[in-house]
Coordinates of C-alpha atoms and ligand atoms in Angstrom, one line a residue:
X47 CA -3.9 -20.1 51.4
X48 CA -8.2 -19.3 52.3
X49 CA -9.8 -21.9 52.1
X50 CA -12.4 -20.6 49.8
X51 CA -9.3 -20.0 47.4
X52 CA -8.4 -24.1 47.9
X53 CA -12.8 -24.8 46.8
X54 CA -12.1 -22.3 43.8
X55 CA -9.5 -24.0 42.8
X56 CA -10.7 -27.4 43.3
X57 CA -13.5 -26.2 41.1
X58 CA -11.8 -25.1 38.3
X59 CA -13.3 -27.4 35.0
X60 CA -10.2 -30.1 33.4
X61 CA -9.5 -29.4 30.1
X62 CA -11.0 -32.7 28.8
X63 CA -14.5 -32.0 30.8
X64 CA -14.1 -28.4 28.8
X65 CA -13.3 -30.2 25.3
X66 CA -17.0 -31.5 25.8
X67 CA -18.6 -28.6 26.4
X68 CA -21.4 -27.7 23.4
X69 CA -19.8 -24.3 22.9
X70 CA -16.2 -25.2 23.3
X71 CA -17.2 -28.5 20.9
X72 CA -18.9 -25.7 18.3
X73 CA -15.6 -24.3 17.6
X74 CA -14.3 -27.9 16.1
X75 CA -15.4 -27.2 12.5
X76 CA -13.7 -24.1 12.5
X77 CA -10.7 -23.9 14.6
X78 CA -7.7 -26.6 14.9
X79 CA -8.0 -28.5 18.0
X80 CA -4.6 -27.9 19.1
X81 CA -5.6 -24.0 19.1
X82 CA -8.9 -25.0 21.2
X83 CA -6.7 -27.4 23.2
X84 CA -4.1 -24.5 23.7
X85 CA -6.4 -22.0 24.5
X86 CA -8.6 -24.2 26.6
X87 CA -5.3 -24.5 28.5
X88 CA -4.5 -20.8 28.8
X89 CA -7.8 -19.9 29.8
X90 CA -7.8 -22.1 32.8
X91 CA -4.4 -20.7 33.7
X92 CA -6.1 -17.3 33.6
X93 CA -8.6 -17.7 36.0
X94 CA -6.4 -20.3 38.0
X95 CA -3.9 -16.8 38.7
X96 CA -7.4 -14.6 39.2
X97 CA -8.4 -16.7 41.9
X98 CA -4.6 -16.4 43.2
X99 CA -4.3 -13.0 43.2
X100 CA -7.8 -12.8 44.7
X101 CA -9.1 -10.9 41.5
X102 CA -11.7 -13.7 41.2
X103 CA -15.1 -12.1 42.2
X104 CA -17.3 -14.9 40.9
X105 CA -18.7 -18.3 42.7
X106 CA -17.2 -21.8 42.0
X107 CA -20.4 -22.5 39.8
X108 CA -19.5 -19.2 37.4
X109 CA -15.9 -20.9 36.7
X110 CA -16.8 -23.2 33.7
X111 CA -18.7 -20.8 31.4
X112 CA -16.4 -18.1 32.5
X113 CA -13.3 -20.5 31.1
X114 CA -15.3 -21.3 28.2
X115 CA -15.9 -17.6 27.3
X116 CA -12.1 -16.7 27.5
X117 CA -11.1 -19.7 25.5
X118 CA -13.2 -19.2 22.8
X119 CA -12.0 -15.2 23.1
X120 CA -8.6 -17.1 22.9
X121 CA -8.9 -19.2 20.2
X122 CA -10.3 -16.7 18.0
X123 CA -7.7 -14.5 18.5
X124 CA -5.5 -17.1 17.6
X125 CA -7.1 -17.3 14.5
X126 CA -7.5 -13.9 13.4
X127 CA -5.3 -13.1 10.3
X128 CA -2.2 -10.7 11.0
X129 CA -2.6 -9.0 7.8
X130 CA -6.0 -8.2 7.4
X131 CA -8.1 -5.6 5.7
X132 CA -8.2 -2.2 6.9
X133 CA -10.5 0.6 6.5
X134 CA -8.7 3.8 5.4
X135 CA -10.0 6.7 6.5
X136 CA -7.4 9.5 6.1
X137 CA -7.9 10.3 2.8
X138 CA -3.8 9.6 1.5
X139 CA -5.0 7.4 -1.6
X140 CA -1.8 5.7 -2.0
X141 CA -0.9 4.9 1.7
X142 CA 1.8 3.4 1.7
X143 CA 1.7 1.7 4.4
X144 CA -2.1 0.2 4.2
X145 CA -0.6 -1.2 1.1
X146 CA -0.4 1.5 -1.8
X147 CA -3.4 0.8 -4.9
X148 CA -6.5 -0.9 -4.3
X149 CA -6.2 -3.1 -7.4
X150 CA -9.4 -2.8 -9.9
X151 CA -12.5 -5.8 -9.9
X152 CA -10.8 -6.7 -13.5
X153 CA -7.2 -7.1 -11.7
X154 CA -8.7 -9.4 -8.7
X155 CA -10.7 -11.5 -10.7
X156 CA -7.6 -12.2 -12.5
X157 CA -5.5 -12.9 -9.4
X158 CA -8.0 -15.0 -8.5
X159 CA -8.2 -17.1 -11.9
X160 CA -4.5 -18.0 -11.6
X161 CA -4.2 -18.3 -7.4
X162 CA -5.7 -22.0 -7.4
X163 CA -5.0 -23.1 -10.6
X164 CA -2.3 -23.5 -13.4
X165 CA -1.5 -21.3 -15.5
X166 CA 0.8 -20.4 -19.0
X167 CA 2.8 -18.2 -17.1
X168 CA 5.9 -19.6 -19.3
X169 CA 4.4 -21.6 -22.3
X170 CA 3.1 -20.6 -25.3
X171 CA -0.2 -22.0 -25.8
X172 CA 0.2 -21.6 -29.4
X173 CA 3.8 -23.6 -29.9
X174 CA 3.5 -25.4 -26.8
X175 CA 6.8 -24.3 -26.3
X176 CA 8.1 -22.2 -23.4
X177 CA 7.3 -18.5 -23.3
X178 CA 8.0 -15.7 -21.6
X179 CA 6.3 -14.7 -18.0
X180 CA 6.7 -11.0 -19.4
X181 CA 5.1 -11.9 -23.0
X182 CA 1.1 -11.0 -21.6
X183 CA 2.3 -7.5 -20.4
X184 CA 5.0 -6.9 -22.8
X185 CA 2.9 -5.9 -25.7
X186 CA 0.8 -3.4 -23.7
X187 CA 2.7 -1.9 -22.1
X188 CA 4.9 -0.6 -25.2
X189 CA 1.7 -0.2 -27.1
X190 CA 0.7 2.1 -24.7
X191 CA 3.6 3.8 -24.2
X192 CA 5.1 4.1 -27.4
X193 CA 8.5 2.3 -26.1
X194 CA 10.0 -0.4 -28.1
X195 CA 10.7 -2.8 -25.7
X196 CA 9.6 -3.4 -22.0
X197 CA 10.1 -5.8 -18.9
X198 CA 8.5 -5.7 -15.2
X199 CA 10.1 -6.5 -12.4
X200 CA 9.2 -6.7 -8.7
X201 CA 9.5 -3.0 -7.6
X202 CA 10.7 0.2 -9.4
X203 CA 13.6 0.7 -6.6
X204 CA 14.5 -2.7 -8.3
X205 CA 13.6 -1.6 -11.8
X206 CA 16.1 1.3 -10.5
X207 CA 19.0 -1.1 -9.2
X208 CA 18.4 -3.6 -12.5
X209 CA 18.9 -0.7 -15.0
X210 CA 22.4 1.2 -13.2
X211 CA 23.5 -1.9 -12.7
X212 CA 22.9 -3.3 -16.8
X213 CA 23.5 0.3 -18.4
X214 CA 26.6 1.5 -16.0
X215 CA 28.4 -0.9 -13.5
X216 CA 31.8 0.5 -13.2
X217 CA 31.2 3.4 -14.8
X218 CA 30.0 7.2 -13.9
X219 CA 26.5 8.3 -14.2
X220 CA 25.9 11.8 -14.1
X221 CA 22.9 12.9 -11.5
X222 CA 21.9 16.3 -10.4
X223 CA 22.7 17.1 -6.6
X224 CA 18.7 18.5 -6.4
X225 CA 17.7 14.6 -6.9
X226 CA 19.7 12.7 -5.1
X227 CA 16.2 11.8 -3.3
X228 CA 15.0 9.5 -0.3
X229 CA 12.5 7.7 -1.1
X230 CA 10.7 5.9 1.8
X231 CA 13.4 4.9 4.1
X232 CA 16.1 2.2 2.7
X233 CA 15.4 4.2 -1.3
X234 CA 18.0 6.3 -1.8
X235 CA 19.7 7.0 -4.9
X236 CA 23.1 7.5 -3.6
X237 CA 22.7 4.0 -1.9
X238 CA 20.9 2.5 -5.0
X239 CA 23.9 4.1 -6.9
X240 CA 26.2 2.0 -4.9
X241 CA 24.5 -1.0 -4.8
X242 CA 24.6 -1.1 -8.3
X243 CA 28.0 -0.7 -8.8
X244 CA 27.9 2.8 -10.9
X245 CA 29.3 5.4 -9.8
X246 CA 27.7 8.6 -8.7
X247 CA 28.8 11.7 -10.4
X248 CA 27.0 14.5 -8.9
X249 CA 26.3 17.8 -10.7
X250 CA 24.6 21.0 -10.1
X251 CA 23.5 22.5 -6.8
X252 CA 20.6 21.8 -4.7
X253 CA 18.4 24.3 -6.3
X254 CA 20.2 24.6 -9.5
X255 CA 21.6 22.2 -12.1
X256 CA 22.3 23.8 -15.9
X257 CA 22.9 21.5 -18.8
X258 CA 26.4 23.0 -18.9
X259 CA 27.0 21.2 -15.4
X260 CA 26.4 18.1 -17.2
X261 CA 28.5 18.8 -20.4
X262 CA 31.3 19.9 -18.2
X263 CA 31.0 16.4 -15.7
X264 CA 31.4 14.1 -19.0
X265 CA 34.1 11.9 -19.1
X266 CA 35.6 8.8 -21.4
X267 CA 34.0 6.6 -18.0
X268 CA 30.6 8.1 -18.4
X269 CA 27.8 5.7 -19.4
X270 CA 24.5 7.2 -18.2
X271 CA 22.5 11.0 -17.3
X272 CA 20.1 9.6 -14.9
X273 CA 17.3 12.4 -14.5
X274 CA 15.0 11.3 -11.3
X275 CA 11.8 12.4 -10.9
X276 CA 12.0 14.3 -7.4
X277 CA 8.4 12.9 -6.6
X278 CA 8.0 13.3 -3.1
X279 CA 9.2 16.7 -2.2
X280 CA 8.9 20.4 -4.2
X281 CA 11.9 22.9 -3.9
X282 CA 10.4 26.5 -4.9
X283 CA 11.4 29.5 -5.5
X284 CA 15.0 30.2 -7.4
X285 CA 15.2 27.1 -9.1
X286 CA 16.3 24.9 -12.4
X287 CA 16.2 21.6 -12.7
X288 CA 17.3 20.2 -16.6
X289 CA 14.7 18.7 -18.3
X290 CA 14.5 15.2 -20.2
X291 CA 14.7 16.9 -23.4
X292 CA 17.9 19.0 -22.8
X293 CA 19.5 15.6 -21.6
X294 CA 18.2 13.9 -24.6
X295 CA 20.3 16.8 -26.5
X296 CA 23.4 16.1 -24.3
X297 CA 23.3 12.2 -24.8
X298 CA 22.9 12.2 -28.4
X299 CA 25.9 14.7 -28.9
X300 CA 28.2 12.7 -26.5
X301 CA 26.4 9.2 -27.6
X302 CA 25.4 8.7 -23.9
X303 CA 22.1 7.1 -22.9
X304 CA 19.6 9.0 -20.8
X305 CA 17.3 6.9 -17.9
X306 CA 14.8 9.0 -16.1
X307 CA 13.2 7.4 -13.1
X308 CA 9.7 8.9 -12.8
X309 CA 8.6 6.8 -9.6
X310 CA 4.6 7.2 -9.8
X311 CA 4.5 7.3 -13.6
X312 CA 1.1 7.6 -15.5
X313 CA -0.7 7.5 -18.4
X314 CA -3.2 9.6 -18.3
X315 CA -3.6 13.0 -17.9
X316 CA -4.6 14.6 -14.3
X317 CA -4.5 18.2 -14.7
X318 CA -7.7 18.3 -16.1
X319 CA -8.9 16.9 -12.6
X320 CA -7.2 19.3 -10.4
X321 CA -4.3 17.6 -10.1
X322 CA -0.7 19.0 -11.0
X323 CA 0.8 18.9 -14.7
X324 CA 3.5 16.3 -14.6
X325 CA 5.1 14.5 -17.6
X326 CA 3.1 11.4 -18.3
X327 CA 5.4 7.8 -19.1
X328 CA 4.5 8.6 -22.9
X329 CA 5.7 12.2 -22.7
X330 CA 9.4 11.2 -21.6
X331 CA 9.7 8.1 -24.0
X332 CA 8.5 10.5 -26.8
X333 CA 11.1 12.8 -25.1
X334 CA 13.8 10.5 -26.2
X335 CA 14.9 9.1 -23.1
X336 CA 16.5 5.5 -23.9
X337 CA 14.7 4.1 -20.2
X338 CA 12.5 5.4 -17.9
X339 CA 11.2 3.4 -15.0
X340 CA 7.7 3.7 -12.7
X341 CA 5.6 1.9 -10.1
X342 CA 3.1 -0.5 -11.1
X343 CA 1.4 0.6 -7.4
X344 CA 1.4 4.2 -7.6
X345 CA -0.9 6.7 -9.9
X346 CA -0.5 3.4 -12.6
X347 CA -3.0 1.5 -9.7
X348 CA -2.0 -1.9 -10.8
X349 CA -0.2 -4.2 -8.3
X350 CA 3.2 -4.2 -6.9
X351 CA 6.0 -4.0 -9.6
X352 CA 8.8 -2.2 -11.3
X353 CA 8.0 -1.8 -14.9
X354 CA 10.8 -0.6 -17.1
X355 CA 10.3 0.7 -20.7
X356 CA 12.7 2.3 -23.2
X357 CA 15.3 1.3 -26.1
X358 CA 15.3 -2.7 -27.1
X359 CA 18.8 -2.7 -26.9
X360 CA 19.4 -1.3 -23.1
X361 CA 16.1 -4.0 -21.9
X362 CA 17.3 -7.0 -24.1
X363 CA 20.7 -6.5 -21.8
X364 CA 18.7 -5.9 -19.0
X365 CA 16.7 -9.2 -19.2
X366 CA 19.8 -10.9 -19.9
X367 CA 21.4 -9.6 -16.3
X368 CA 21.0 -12.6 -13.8
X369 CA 19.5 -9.9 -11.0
X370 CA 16.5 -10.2 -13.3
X371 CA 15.8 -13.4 -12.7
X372 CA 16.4 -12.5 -8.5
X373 CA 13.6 -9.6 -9.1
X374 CA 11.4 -11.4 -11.2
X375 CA 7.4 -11.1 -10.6
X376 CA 4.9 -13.7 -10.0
X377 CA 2.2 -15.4 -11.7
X378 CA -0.1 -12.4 -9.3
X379 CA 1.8 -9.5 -10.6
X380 CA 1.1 -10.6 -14.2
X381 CA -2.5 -11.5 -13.8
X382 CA -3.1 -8.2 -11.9
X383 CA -0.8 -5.8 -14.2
X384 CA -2.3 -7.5 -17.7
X385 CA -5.9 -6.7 -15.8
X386 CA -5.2 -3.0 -14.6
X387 CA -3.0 -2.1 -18.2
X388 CA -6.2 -3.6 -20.3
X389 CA -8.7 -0.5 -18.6
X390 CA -5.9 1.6 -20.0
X391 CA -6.9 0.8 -23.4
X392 CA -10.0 2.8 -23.2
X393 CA -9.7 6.2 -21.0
X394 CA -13.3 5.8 -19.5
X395 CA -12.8 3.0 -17.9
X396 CA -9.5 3.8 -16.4
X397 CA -11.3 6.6 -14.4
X398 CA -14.5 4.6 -13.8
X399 CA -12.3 1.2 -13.0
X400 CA -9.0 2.1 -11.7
X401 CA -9.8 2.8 -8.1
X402 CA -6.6 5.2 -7.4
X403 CA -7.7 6.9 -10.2
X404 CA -11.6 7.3 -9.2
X405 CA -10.4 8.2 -5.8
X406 CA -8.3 11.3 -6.8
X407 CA -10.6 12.1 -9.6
X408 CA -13.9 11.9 -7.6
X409 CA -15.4 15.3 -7.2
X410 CA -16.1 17.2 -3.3
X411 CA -19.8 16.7 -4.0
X412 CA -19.5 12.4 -4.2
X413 CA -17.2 12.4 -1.3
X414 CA -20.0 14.6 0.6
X415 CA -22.5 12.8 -0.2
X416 CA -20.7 9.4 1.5
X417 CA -19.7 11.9 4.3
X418 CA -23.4 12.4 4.5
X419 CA -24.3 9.1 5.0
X420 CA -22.0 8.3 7.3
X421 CA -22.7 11.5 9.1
X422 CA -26.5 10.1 9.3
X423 CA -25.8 6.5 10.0
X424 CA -23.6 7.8 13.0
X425 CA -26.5 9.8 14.4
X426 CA -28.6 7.2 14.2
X427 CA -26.6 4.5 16.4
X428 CA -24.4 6.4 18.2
X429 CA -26.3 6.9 21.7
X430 CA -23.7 7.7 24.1
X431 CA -22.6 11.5 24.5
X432 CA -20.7 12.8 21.5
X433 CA -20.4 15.5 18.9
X434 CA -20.2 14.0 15.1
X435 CA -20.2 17.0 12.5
X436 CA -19.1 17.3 8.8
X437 CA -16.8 19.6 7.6
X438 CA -14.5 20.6 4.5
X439 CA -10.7 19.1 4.2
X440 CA -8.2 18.2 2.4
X441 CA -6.5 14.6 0.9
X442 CA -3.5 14.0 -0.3
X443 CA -2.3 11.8 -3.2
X444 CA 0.6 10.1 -1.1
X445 CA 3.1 7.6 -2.0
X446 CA 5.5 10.4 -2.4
X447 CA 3.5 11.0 -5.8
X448 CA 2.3 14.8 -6.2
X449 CA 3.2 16.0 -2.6
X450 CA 1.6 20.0 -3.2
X451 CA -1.5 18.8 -4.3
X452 CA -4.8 19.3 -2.0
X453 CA -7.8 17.5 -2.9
X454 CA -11.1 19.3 -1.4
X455 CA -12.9 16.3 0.5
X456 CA -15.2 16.4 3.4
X457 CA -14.5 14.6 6.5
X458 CA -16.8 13.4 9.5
X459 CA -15.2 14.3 12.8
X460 CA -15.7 13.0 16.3
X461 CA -15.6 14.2 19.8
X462 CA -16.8 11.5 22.4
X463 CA -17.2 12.6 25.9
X464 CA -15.9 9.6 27.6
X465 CA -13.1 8.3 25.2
X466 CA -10.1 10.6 24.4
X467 CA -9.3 10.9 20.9
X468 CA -6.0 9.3 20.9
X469 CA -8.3 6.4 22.8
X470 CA -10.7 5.9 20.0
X471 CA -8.5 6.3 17.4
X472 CA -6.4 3.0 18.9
X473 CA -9.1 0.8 19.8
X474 CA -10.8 1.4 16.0
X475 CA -7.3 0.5 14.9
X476 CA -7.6 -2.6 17.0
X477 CA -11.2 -3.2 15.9
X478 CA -12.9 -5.5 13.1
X479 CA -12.8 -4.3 10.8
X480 CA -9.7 -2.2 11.7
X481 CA -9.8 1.8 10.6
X482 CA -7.2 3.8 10.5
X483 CA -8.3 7.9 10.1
X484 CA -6.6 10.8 11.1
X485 CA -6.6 13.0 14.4
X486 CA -6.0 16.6 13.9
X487 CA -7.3 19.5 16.2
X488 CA -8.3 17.3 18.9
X489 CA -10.9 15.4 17.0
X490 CA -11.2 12.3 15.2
X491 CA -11.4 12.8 11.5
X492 CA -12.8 10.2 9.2
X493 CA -11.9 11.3 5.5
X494 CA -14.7 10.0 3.1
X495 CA -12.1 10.4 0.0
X496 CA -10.6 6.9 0.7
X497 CA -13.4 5.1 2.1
X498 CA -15.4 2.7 -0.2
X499 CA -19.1 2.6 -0.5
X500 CA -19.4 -0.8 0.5
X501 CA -17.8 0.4 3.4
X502 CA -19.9 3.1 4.6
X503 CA -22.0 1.2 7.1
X504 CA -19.3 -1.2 8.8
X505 CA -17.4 1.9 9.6
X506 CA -20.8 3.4 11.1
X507 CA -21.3 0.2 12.9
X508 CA -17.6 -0.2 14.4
X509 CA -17.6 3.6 15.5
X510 CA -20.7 3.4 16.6
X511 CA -19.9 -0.3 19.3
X512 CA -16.6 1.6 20.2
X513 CA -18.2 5.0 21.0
X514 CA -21.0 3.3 22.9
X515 CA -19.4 0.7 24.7
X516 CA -17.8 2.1 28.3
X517 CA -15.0 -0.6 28.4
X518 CA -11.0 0.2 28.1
X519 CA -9.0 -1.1 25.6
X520 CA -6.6 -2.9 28.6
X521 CA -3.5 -1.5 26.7
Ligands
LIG625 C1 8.5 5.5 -5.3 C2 9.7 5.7 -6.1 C3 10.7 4.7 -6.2 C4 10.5 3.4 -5.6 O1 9.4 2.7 -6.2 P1 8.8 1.4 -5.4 O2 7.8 0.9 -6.4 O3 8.3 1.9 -4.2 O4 9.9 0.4 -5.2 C5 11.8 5.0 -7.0 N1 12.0 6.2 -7.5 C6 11.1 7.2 -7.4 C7 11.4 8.5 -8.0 C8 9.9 7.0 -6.7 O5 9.0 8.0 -6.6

């Protein structure tokens, strides 16, 4: 070994000289020692394997700030949240996988009512006897729907699984082959089917099912028509699907109950926005079917559930079905769905206060004008070579709800001259506050449709660092 390696070595700081340095002693409040400790530790180890591999290019009098720096860069690291908040900036309002519907100020303000304190989740404040966790939603849900009875559980593949399994285990239910749908990965009715215990009774052809193909499939072991609402995909052209109604007409003649699962039911109207005509929860129910389950996270924009409405006799069973108590919701989903069902009560307010529903409602010209600001802020900060424009696109609704329809929305794309645009598009990913946008046509596309207000000028700020700065991302 050099003997100017051996001094830089020798002059690397001890972790308990580093644990009183002022910046390293700043962090206490904030971080847990044994993350400053740990870090403190790695960071030395870092610059101990720099000077090693004779990557080291300072002096022996650089080594303690330059260990300080990289164990505060550790320690926050260490700290930052895995989920965190993203901003999402390609225009698919219900993403999935950035976590479906932004819930409504009405639906966090209850979450946050209930998160630190107790609650009457199951008591009646009235009796001072126990209640029901599904009591606060119950009533609104039918009254807005026109059901008789209703119950929420954690999802609507579980709503799905709960109802098959209550209304048909061991028996045949009746589906069309054209939707025996995927949704999303592990959803699929034919597994779902199973799972339950029913058994699957496919009718009909892929483009074509008649409500003779249903008649002629009925059998002494029937105990459902299951119609599913094939949300996430279109088949044009020749095709015929049977409608709730005709398998309204087909149960009651064979006394055999009907379940449609719509997936990303709603309650109000869309078409009037642009969107397509689709039955509505309260158009099926009034159709006759005996249960019909939807998403509390899709076009409803509440929080994460299942919420199952239909016939008091087929939910009193269901609630009664031990799987209910396994897919039961929290004291969140109650706050937040009570919250998001109340805006439903007046129609104004559910396009004003429902986010999901403001979003795919907004007109071109509001999402243009936020593209204009963006566009404007951008100019304004960004000072290394690039070329930011505005121009016309589309969104799309997303969580497998309305798949044909294009929303008109303006985007703000980006060109940098240094930084590719798969490169930008990882390291805003990376960034705080992460963004997540699209890249189509070699740009980066920034769609204004799912980005906030509020959110207009950290987006200009973190685009702006990332497009300026000259570093790599070291990945
Ligand atoms: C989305 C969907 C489901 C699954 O609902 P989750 O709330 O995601 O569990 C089930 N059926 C249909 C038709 C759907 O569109």
């Amino acid at each position: 070994m050099e003997p100017l390696n051996k001094s830089l070595l020798r002059s690397l700081p001890k972790v308990d000289d580093l644990l009183k340095n002022p910046s390293i002693l700043e962090l206490m409040p904030k971080i847990p020692r044994t993350v400053i400790v740990d870090a403190v530790r790695r960071a030395i180890e870092v610059k101990r394997q720099e000077i090693l591999a004779g990557s080291y290019t300072g002096g022996p009098e650089d080594l303690e700030q330059l260990v300080v720096q990289k164990a505060i860069e550790l320690s926050k690291e260490e700290i930052k949240p895995n989920l965190r908040r993203v901003i999402n900036a390609t225009g698919v309002v219900l993403h999935t996988n950035l976590g479906r519907a932004l819930l409504s100020c009405s639906a966090k303000e209850a979450v946050e009512a209930v998160a630190s304190s107790y609650c009457n989740l199951e008591i009646n404040l009235n009796s001072g006897k126990r209640g029901s966790r599904y009591e606060p939603v119950e009533e609104l849900i039918t009254r807005l729907t026109g059901a008789e009875a209703a119950l929420v559980v954690n999802n609507n593949a579980a709503a799905v699984l709960l109802a098959l399994g209550t209304m048909a285990k061991g028996k045949e239910v009746i589906v069309s082959r054209g939707q025996l749908v995927e949704i999303g990965g592990s959803f699929r009715i034919p597994e779902v089917m199973a799972q339950s215990g029913a058994l699957l009774v496919e009718v009909g052809a892929t483009n074509k099912t008649h409500p003779q193909d249903y008649q002629k499939a009925i059998t002494a072991e029937t105990a459902l028509l299951l119609h599913v609402h094939t949300s996430n995909y279109r088949i044009v052209g020749f095709t015929r699907e049977t409608t709730v109604e005709e398998l309204v007409q087909i149960g009651a003649e064979r006394q055999i109950p009907v379940m449609s699962d719509l997936g990303s039911g709603f309650l109000v109207d869309l078409a009037p926005y642009g969107l397509p005509q689709e039955p509505s929860v309260q158009e099926v129910v009034a159709a006759g079917a005996d249960v019909v389950t939807f998403s509390g996270d899709k076009l409803l924009g509440g929080p994460q559930a299942g919420i199952i409405v239909g016939k008091r006799k087929w939910i009193d069973q269901m609630k009664k079905n031990p799987l209910t108590r396994a897919i039961r919701i929290n004291k969140f989903t109650v706050a937040a769905l009570e919250a998001t069902l109340r805006e439903y009560i007046d129609q104004d307010n559910v396009l004003k206060n429902i986010p999901t529903i403001r979003m795919l409602t907004e007109a071109p010209a509001a999402v243009k004008d936020r593209a204009e600001k963006l566009l404007a802020l951008l100019k304004e900060k960004i000072t290394s070579p690039a070329q930011i424009d505005l121009a016309p696109g589309t969104s799309q609704v997303g969580g497998g709800s309305m798949p044909t329809a294009e929303l008109p929305t303006y985007l703000v794309t980006c060109v940098a001259e240094h930084l590719s645009v798969e490169e930008l598009s990882v390291r805003l990913r990376l960034a705080e506050p992460a963004v997540v946008g699209r890249v189509q046509d070699n740009k980066y596309q920034v769609d204004l449709r799912t980005v906030q207000p509020e959110e207009i000028e950290p987006l200009a700020d973190v685009m702006s660092r990332i497009i300026n700065s000259r570093e790599g991302t070291g990945r």
